Short mmCIF file of C-alpha atoms in Angstrom, two decimals:
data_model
loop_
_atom_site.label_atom_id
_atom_site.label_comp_id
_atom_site.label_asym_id
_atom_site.label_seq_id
_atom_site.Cartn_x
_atom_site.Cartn_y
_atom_site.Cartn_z
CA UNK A 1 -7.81 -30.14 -20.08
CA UNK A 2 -11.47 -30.40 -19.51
CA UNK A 3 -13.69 -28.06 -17.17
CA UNK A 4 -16.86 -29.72 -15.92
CA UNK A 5 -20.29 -28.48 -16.06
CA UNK A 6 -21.53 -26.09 -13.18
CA UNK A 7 -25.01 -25.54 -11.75
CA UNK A 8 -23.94 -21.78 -11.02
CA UNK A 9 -21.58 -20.42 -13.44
CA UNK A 10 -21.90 -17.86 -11.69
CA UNK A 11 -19.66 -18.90 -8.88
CA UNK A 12 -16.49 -20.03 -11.16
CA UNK A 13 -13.25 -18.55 -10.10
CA UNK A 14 -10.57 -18.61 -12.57
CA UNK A 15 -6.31 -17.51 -12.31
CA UNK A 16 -3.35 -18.20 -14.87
CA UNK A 17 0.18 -18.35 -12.86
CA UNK A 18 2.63 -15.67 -14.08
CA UNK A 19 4.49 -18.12 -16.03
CA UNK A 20 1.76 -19.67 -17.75
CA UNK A 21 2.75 -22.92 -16.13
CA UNK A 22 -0.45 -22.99 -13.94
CA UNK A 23 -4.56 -22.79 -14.65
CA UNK A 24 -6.69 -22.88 -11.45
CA UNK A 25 -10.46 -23.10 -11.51
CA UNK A 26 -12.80 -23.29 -8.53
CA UNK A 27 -16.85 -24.16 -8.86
CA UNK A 28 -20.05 -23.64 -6.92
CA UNK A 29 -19.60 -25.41 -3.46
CA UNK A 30 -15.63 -24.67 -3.09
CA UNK A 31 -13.96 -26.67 -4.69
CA UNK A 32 -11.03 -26.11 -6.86
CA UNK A 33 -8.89 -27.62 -9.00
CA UNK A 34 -4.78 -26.69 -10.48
CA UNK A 35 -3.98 -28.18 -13.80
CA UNK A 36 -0.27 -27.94 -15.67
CA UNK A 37 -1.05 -26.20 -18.78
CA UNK A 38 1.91 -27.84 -20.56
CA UNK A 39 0.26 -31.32 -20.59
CA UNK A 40 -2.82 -30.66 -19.25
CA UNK A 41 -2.82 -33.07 -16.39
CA UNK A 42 -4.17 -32.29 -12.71
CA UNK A 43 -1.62 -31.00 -10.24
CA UNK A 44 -3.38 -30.24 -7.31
CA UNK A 45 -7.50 -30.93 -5.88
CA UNK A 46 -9.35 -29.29 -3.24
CA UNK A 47 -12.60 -30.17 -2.11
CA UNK A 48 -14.23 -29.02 1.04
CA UNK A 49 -16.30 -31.02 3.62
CA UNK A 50 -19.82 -29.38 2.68
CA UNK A 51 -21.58 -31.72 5.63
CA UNK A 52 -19.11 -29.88 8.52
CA UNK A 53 -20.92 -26.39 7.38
CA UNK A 54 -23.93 -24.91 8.58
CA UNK A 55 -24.26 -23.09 5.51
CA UNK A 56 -22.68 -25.15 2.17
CA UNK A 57 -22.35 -21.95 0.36
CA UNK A 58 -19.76 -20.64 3.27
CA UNK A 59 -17.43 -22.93 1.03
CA UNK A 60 -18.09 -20.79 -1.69
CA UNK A 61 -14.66 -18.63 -3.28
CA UNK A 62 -14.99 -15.19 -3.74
CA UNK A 63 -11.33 -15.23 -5.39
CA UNK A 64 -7.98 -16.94 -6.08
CA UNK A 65 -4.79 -15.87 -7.32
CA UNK A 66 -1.11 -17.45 -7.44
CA UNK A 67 1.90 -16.05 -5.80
CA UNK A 68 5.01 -16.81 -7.77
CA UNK A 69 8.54 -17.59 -7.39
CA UNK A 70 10.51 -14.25 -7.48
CA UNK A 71 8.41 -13.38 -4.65
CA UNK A 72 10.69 -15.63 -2.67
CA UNK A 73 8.37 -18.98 -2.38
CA UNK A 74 10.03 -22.32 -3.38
CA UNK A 75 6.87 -23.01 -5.41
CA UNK A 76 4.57 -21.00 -6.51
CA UNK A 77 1.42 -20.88 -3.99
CA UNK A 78 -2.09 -20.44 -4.88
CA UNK A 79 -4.55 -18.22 -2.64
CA UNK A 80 -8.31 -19.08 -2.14
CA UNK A 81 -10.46 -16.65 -0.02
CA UNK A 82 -13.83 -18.38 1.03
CA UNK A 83 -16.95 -16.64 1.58
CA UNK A 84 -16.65 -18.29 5.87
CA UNK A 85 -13.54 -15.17 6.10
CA UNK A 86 -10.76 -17.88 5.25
CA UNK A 87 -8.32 -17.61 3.72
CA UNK A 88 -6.41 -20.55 2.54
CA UNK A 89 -3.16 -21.16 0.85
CA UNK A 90 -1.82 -24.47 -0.97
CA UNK A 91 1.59 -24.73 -2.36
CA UNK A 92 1.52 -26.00 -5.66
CA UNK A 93 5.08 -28.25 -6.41
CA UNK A 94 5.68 -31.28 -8.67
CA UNK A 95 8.93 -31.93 -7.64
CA UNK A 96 10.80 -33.33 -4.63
CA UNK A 97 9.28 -31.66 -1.49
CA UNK A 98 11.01 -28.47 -0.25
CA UNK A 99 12.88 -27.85 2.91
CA UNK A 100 11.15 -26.78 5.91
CA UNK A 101 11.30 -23.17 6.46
CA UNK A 102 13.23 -21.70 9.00
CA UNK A 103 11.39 -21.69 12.28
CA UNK A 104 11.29 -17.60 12.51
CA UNK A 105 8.74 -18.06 8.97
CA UNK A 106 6.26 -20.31 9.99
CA UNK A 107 3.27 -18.22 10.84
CA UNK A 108 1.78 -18.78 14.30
CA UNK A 109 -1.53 -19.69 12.23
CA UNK A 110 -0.51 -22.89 10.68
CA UNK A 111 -3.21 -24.89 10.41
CA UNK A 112 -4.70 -23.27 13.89
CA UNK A 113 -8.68 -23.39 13.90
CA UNK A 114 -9.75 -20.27 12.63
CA UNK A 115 -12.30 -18.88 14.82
CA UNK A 116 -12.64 -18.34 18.40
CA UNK A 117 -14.96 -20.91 20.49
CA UNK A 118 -18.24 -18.37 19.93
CA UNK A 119 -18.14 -19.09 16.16
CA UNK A 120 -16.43 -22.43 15.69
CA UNK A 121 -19.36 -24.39 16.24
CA UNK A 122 -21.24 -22.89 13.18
CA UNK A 123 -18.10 -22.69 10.69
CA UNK A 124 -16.52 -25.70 11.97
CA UNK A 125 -15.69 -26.84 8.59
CA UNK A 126 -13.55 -23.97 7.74
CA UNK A 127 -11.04 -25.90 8.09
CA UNK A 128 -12.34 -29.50 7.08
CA UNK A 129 -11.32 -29.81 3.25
CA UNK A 130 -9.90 -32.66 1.34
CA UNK A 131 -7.04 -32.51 -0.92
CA UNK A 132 -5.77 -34.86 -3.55
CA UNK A 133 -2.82 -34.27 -5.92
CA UNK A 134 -0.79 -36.24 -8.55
CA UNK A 135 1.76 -38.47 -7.09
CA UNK A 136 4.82 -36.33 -7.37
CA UNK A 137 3.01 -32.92 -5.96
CA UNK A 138 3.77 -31.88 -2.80
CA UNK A 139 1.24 -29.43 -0.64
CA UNK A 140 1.95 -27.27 2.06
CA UNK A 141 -1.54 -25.73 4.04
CA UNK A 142 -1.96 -22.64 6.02
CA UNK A 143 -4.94 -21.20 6.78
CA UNK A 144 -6.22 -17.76 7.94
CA UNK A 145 -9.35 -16.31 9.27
CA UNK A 146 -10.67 -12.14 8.16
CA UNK A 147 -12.66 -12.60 11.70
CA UNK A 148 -13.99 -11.18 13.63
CA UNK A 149 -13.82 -7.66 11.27
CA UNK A 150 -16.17 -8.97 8.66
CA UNK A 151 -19.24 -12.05 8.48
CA UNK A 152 -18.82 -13.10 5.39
CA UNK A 153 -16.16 -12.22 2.42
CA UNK A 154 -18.11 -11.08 -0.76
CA UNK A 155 -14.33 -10.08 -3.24
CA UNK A 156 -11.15 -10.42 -3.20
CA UNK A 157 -7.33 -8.68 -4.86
CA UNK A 158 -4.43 -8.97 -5.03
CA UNK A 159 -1.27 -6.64 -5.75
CA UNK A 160 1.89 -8.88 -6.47
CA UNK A 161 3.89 -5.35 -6.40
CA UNK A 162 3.33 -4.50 -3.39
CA UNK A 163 2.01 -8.09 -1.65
CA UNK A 164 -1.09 -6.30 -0.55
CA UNK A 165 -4.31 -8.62 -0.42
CA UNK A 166 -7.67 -6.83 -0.40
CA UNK A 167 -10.83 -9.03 0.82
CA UNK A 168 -14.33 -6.64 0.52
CA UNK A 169 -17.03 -8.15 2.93
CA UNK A 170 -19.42 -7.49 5.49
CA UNK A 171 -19.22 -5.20 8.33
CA UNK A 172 -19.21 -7.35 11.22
CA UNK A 173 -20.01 -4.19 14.04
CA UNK A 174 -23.27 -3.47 12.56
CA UNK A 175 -26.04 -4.23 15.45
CA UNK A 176 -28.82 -3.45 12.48
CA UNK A 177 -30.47 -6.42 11.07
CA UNK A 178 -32.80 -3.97 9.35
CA UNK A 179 -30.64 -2.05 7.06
CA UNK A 180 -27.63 -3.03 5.44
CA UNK A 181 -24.01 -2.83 6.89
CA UNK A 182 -21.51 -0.74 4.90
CA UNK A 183 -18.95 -2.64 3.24
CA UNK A 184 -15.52 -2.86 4.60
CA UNK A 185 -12.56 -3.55 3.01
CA UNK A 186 -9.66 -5.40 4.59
CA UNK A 187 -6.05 -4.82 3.43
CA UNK A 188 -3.43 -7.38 4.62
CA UNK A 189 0.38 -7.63 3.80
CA UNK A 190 2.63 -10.63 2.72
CA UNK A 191 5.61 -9.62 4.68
CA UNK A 192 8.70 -11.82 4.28
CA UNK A 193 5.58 -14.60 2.58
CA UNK A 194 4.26 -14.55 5.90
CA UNK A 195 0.30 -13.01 5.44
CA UNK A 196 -0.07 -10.65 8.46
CA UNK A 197 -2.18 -11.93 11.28
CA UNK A 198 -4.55 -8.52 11.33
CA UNK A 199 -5.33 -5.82 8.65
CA UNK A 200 -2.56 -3.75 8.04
CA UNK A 201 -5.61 -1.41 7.29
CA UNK A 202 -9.57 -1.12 7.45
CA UNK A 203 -11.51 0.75 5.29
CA UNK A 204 -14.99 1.29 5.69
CA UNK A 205 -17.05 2.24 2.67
CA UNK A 206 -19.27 5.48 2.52
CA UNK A 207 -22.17 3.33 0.03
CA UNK A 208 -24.28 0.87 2.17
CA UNK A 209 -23.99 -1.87 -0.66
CA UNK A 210 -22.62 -5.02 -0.49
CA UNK A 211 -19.59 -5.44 -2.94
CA UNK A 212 -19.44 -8.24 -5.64
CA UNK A 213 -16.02 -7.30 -7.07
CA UNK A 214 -12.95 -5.09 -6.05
CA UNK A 215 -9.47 -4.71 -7.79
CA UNK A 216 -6.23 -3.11 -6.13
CA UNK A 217 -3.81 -1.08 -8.75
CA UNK A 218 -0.74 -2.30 -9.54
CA UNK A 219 1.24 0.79 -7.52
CA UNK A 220 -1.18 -0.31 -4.34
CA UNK A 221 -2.84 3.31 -4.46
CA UNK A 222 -6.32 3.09 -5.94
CA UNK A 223 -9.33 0.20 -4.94
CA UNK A 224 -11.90 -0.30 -7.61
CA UNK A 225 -14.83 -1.76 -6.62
CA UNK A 226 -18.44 -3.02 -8.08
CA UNK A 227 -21.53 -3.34 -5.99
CA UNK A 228 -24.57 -5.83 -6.12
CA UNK A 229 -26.20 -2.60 -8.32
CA UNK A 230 -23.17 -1.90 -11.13
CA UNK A 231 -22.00 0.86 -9.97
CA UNK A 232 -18.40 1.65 -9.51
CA UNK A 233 -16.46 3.33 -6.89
CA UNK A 234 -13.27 4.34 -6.96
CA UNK A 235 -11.20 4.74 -3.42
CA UNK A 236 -7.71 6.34 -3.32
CA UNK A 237 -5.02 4.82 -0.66
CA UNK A 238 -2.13 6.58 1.39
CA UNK A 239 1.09 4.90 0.60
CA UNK A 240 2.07 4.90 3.86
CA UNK A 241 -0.89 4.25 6.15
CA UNK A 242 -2.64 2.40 3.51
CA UNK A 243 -5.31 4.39 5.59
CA UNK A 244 -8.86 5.33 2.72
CA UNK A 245 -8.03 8.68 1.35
CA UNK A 246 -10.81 9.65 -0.84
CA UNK A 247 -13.97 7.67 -2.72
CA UNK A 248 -15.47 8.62 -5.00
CA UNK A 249 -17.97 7.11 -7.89
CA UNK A 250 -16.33 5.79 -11.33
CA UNK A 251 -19.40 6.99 -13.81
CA UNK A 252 -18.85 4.09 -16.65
CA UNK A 253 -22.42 4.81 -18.42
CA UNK A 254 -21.56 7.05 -20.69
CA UNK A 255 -21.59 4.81 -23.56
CA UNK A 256 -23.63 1.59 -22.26
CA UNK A 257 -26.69 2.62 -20.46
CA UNK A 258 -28.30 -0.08 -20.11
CA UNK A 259 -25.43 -3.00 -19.24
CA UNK A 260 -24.69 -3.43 -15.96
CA UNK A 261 -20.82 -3.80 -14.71
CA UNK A 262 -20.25 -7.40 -13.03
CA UNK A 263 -16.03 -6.75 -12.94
CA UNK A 264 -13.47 -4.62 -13.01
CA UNK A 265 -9.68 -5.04 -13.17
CA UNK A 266 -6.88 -2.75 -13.68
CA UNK A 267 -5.60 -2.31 -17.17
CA UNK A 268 -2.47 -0.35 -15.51
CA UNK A 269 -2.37 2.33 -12.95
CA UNK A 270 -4.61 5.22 -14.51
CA UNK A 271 -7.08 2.68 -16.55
CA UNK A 272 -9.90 -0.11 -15.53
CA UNK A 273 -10.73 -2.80 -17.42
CA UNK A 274 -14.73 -3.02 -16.86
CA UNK A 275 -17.08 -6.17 -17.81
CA UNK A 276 -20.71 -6.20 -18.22
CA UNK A 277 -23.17 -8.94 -17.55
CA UNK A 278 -23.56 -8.81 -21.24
CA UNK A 279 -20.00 -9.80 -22.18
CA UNK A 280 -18.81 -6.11 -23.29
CA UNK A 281 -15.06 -5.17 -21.94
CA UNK A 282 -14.16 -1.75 -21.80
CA UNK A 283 -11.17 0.00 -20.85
CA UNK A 284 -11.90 3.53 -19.29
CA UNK A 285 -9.30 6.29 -17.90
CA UNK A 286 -9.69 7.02 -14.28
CA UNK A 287 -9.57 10.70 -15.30
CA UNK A 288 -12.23 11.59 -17.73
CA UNK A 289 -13.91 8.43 -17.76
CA UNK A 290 -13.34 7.89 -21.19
CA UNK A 291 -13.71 4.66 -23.00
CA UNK A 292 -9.91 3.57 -24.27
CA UNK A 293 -11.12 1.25 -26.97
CA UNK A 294 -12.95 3.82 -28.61
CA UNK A 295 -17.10 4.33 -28.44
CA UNK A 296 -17.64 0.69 -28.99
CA UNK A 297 -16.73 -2.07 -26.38
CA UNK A 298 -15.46 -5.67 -27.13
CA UNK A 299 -17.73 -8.29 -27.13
CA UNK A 300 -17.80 -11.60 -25.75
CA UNK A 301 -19.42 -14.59 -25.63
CA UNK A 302 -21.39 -14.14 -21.62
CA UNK A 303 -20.85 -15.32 -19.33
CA UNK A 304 -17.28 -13.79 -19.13
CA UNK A 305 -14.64 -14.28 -17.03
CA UNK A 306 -11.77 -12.18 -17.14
CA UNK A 307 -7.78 -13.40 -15.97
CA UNK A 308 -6.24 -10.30 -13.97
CA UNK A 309 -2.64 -10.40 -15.29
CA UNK A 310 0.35 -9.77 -13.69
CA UNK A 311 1.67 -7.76 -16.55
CA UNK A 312 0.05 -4.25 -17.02
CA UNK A 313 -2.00 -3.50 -20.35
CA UNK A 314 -2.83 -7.36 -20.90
CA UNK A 315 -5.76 -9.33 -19.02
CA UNK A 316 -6.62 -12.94 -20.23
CA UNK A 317 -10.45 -13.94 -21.23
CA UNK A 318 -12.40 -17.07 -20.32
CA UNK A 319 -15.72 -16.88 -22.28
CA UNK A 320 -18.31 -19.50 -23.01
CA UNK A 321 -20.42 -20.20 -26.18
CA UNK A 322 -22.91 -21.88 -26.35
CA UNK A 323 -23.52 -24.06 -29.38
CA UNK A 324 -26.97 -23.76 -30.86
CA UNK A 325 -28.87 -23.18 -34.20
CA UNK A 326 -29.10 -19.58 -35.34
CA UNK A 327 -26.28 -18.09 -33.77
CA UNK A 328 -23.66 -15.98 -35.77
CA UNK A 329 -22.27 -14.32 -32.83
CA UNK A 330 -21.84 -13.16 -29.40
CA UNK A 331 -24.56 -13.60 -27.84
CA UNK A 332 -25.72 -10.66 -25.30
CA UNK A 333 -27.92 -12.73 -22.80
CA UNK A 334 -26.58 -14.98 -20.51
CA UNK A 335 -30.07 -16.69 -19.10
CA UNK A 336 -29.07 -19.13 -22.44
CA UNK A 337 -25.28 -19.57 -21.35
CA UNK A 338 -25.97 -20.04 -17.72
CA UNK A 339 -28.64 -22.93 -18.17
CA UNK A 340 -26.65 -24.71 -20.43
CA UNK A 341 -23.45 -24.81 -18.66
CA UNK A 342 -25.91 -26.48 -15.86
CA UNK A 343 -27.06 -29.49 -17.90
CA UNK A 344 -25.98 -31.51 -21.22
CA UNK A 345 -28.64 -30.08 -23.76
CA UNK A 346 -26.14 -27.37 -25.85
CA UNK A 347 -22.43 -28.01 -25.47
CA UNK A 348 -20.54 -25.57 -24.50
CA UNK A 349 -17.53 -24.29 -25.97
CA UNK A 350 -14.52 -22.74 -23.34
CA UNK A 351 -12.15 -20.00 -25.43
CA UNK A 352 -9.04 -18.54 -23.50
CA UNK A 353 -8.46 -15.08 -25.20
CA UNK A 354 -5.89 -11.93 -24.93
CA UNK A 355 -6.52 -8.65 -24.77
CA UNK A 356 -3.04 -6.90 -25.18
CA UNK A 357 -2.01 -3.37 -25.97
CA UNK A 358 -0.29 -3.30 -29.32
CA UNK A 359 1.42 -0.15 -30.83
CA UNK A 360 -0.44 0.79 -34.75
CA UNK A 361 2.76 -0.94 -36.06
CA UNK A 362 2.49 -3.93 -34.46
CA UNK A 363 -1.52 -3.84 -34.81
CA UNK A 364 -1.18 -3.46 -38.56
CA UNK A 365 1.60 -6.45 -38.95
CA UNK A 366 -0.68 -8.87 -37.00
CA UNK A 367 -3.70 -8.16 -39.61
CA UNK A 368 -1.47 -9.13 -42.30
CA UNK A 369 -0.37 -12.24 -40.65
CA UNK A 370 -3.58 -12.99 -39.66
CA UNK A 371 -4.61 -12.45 -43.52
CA UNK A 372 -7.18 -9.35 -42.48
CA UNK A 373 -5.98 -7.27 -45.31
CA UNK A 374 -9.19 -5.38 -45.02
CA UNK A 375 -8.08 -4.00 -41.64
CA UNK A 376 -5.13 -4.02 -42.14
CA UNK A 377 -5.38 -1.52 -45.20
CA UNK A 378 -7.92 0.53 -43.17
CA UNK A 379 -4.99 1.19 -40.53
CA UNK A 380 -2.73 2.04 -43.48
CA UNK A 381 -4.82 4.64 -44.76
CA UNK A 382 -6.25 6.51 -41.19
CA UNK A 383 -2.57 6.25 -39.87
CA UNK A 384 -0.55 7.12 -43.29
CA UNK A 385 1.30 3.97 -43.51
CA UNK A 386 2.85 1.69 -46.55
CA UNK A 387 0.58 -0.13 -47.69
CA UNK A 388 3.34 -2.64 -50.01
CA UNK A 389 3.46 -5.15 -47.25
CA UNK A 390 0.16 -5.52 -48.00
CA UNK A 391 -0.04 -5.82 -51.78
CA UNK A 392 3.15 -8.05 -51.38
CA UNK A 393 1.56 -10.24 -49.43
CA UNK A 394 -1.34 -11.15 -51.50
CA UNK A 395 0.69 -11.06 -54.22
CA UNK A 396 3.34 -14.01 -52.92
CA UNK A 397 -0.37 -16.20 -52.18
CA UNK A 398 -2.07 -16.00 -54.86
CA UNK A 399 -1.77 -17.35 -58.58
CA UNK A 400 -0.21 -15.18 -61.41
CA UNK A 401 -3.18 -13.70 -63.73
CA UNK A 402 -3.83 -10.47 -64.47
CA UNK A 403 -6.34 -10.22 -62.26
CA UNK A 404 -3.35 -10.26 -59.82
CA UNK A 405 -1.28 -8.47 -61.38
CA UNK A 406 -4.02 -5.48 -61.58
CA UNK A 407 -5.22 -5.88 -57.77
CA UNK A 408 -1.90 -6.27 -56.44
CA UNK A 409 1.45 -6.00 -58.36
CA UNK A 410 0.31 -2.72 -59.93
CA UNK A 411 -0.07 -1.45 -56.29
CA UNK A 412 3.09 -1.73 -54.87
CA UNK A 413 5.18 1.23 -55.56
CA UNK A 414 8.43 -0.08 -54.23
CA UNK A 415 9.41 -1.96 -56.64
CA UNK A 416 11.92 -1.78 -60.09
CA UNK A 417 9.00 -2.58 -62.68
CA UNK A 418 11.33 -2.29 -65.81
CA UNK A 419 13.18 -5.81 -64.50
#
C-alpha cells in the first residue's frame, strides 16, 4: 500500500497490530487511515471535520495504538488520542458485524459530547469526524475526553500488560500565562475493555517542560518521557496506587553529544530504546546508562519513526529516504527529508525495518544466509566459533578451481580429505 505525501512529517503517527494483520497511519490535520497488510487494501478511514474547530491543529494525534483480541475485544480496536484531550476508539472488523455487548459494558460515554457547555463551543468538533471503510468493515465509535485535567494532549502510551494508557499534556490548574505549566501525566485503565471515566492516577511532573514523547514499561512500573529540549526523565510508579514514586533524569549523552532525543520506547523492562532527530537508535540500560548496542548507535534514514512492539526486545522501523544524487547513505539531516516528503521534487522511499535481539548463534547464522561472510567470520573469531559453515558455504556457491579449493575447501577442518 501507498502512504501519501505530508506537509509535516513531523506529525505522522504510525502502529502495526500484534498480529501483523493491521498498519495504521495518521497525518498532519487528523486524519488516519487502517490498511490490511495481507493485500494491502484500506480497511478503515477517518477524517475529521477541520471547519467545526477553532484551532485545525486540535485534530492533530499525538498517538495511536491497537488493542487486540486476547484482550477480550471481538475485533481488534485501534486508539487515537487527539491533541483537543480526546480520545477516540474505532473497532476495526471485516467480517459480519458483532453482537451488541451486554448492556453492563457499554460505557456511559458512548458517543456523549465530550466537554462540558464552558468548552464545547470552542472544541465543538471533537466529536465531528467522518469515517469511511470498505464495504464489509464494520465500526464501532466511542469517544472520551482527558478534560478538564489537562488543555491540550502533547504524548501518548500504552501498556497492553497491564491495560494502562498514559496521555502527557498540559496542566490545566495553572492560572500563569507567563511561565509554563508543569506537565502532567494522566494514567487511565481498560477495565473489563471499558476505558475508565477519570485517571486512575495523576502525576504531575517536577520539570516545567512540555513533553513531546512518553513510553510506559511493559510491567506498568517505570514512565519514560522526552521533553520539547531532549532530555529524558525517567519516573518510577507504585504498583498499587499507580501514585509517581520517584523522577529522576535518564542522562543519554554520553556517547552523542550533540543529537538530540525525539523518542523513546521500551526495549523491555530495564532498557529504552532512544531515537535522535538524526535517525540514530540506541538502546541504553536504565541502570548505568549504558549504550546496549555498543559505543556506536544504528543509523537510519531521518526522519524516523519507530513501531513500539508488543513483544519485548523487538521494535519495528519506519524510515524515509530520500532519493537524490550523491547519496551513499543515511543521511543525518532531516531539513532534506522533511521538504521532500512535502512536495514531488525527490521521491521518497518508505522502508519497514526490525530491530530484534538475536543470541551470537543466531546472529552469526543470519550473516551466512544473508551471504555477509565478512561478519559473519568476524563473529567466529571474537566469539570462538566454527568457522566450517562458513567455508562450506562458499564452497557449495561457487565454481570448482583452485582458487576455491585454496580459499575455501582447504579451510574446513571437518572434513575426511583422503575420500
Amino acid at each position: 500500500f501507498s502512504i501519501n505525501q505530508d506537509p509535516q512529517p513531523q506529525m505522522r503517527r504510525v502502529s502495526l497490530s500484534r498480529d501483523g494483520k493491521l498498519f495504521a497511519v495518521s497525518s498532519s490535520g487528523g486524519s488516519a487511515v487502517v490498511y490490511e497488510c495481507s493485500q494491502g487494501s484500506m480497511l478503515l478511514s477517518l477524517t475529521p471535520n477541520l471547519s467545526a474547530y477553532t484551532f485545525p491543529a486540535s485534530a492533530n494525534i499525538v498517538s495511536l495504538f491497537f488493542r487486540n483480541r486476547s484482550m477480550g475485544l471481538v475485533a481488534p480496536e485501534l486508539v487515537l488520542i487527539r491533541v483537543d484531550c480526546s480520545i477516540q476508539r474505532e473497532q476495526c472488523s471485516n467480517g459480519p458485524e458483532p453482537p451488541p455487548p451486554p448492556p453492563s459494558q457499554i460505557p456511559s460515554n458512548h458517543l456523549e459530547s465530550l466537554h462540558d457547555s464552558v468548552v464545547a463551543s470552542t472544541f465543538s468538533a471533537v466529536s465531528s469526524f467522518s469515517t469511511s471503510s470498505s464495504p464489509d468493515h464494520h465500526s464501532t465509535t466511542v469517544i472520551t475526553s482527558c478534560r478538564p485535567h489537562i488543555t491540550a494532549a502533547t504524548a501518548a502510551s500504552y501498556c497492553s500488560s497491564k491495560q494502562i494508557l498514559v496521555v502527557a499534556g498540559v496542566d490545566s490548574t495553572s492560572s500563569s500565562r507567563v511561565l509554563p505549566s508543569h506537565p502532567v501525566l494522566l494514567l487511565y485503565s481498560f477495565s473489563k475493555n471499558v476505558l475508565s471515566e477519570a485517571p486512575i492516577s495523576i502525576i504531575s511532573c517536577q520539570h516545567p517542560v512540555l513533553l513531546s514523547s512518553v513510553a510506559i514499561s511493559p510491567n506498568g512500573l517505570e514512565i519514560a518521557t522526552v521533553d520539547i529540549h531532549g532530555n529524558v526523565w525517567l519516573t518510577e510508579v507504585d504498583a498499587d496506587t499507580h501514585a509517581s514514586v520517584s523522577e529522576r533524569e535518564f542522562s543519554v549523552d554520553t556517547y552523542f553529544e550533540s543529537k538530540v532525543v525525539s523518542q523513546v520506547h521500551w526495549w523491555t523492562d530495564s532498557a529504552l530504546t532512544v531515537v535522535r532527530h538524526n535517525g540514530q537508535l540506541s538502546i541504553h540500560s536504565i541502570s548505568d546508562f549504558s549504550n546496549l548496542l555498543g559505543a556506536a548507535s544504528e543509523q537510519f534514514y531521518s526522519p524516523l519513526t519507530v513501531i513500539q512492539c508488543s513483544n519485548q526486545e523487538r521494535v519495528f522501523v519506519l524510515e524515509v529516504e530520500v532519493e537524490s544524487e550523491g547519496e551513499s547513505g543515511p543521511t543525518v539531516d532531516s531539513s532534506a527529508q522533511a521538504g521532500a516528503d512535502s512536495g514531488l521534487e525527490s521521491p521518497a522511499v518508505f522502508r519497514l525495518l526490525s530491530l530484534v535481539r538475536l543470541s551470537i548463534e543466531e546472529m552469526f547464522e543470519k550473516k551466512i544466509q544473508m551471504k555477509d561472510y565478512g561478519s559473519a567470520l568476524l563473529l567466529a573469531k571474537r566469539y570462538g566459533l566454527s568457522t566450517n559453515h562458513v567455508y562450506k558455504q562458499q564452497w557449495q556457491l561457487t565454481p570448482v578451481d583452485r582458487y576455491s579449493i585454496q580459499d575455501y575447501l582447504k579451510k574446513v577442518d571437518d572434513i575426511d580429505r583422503k575420500s
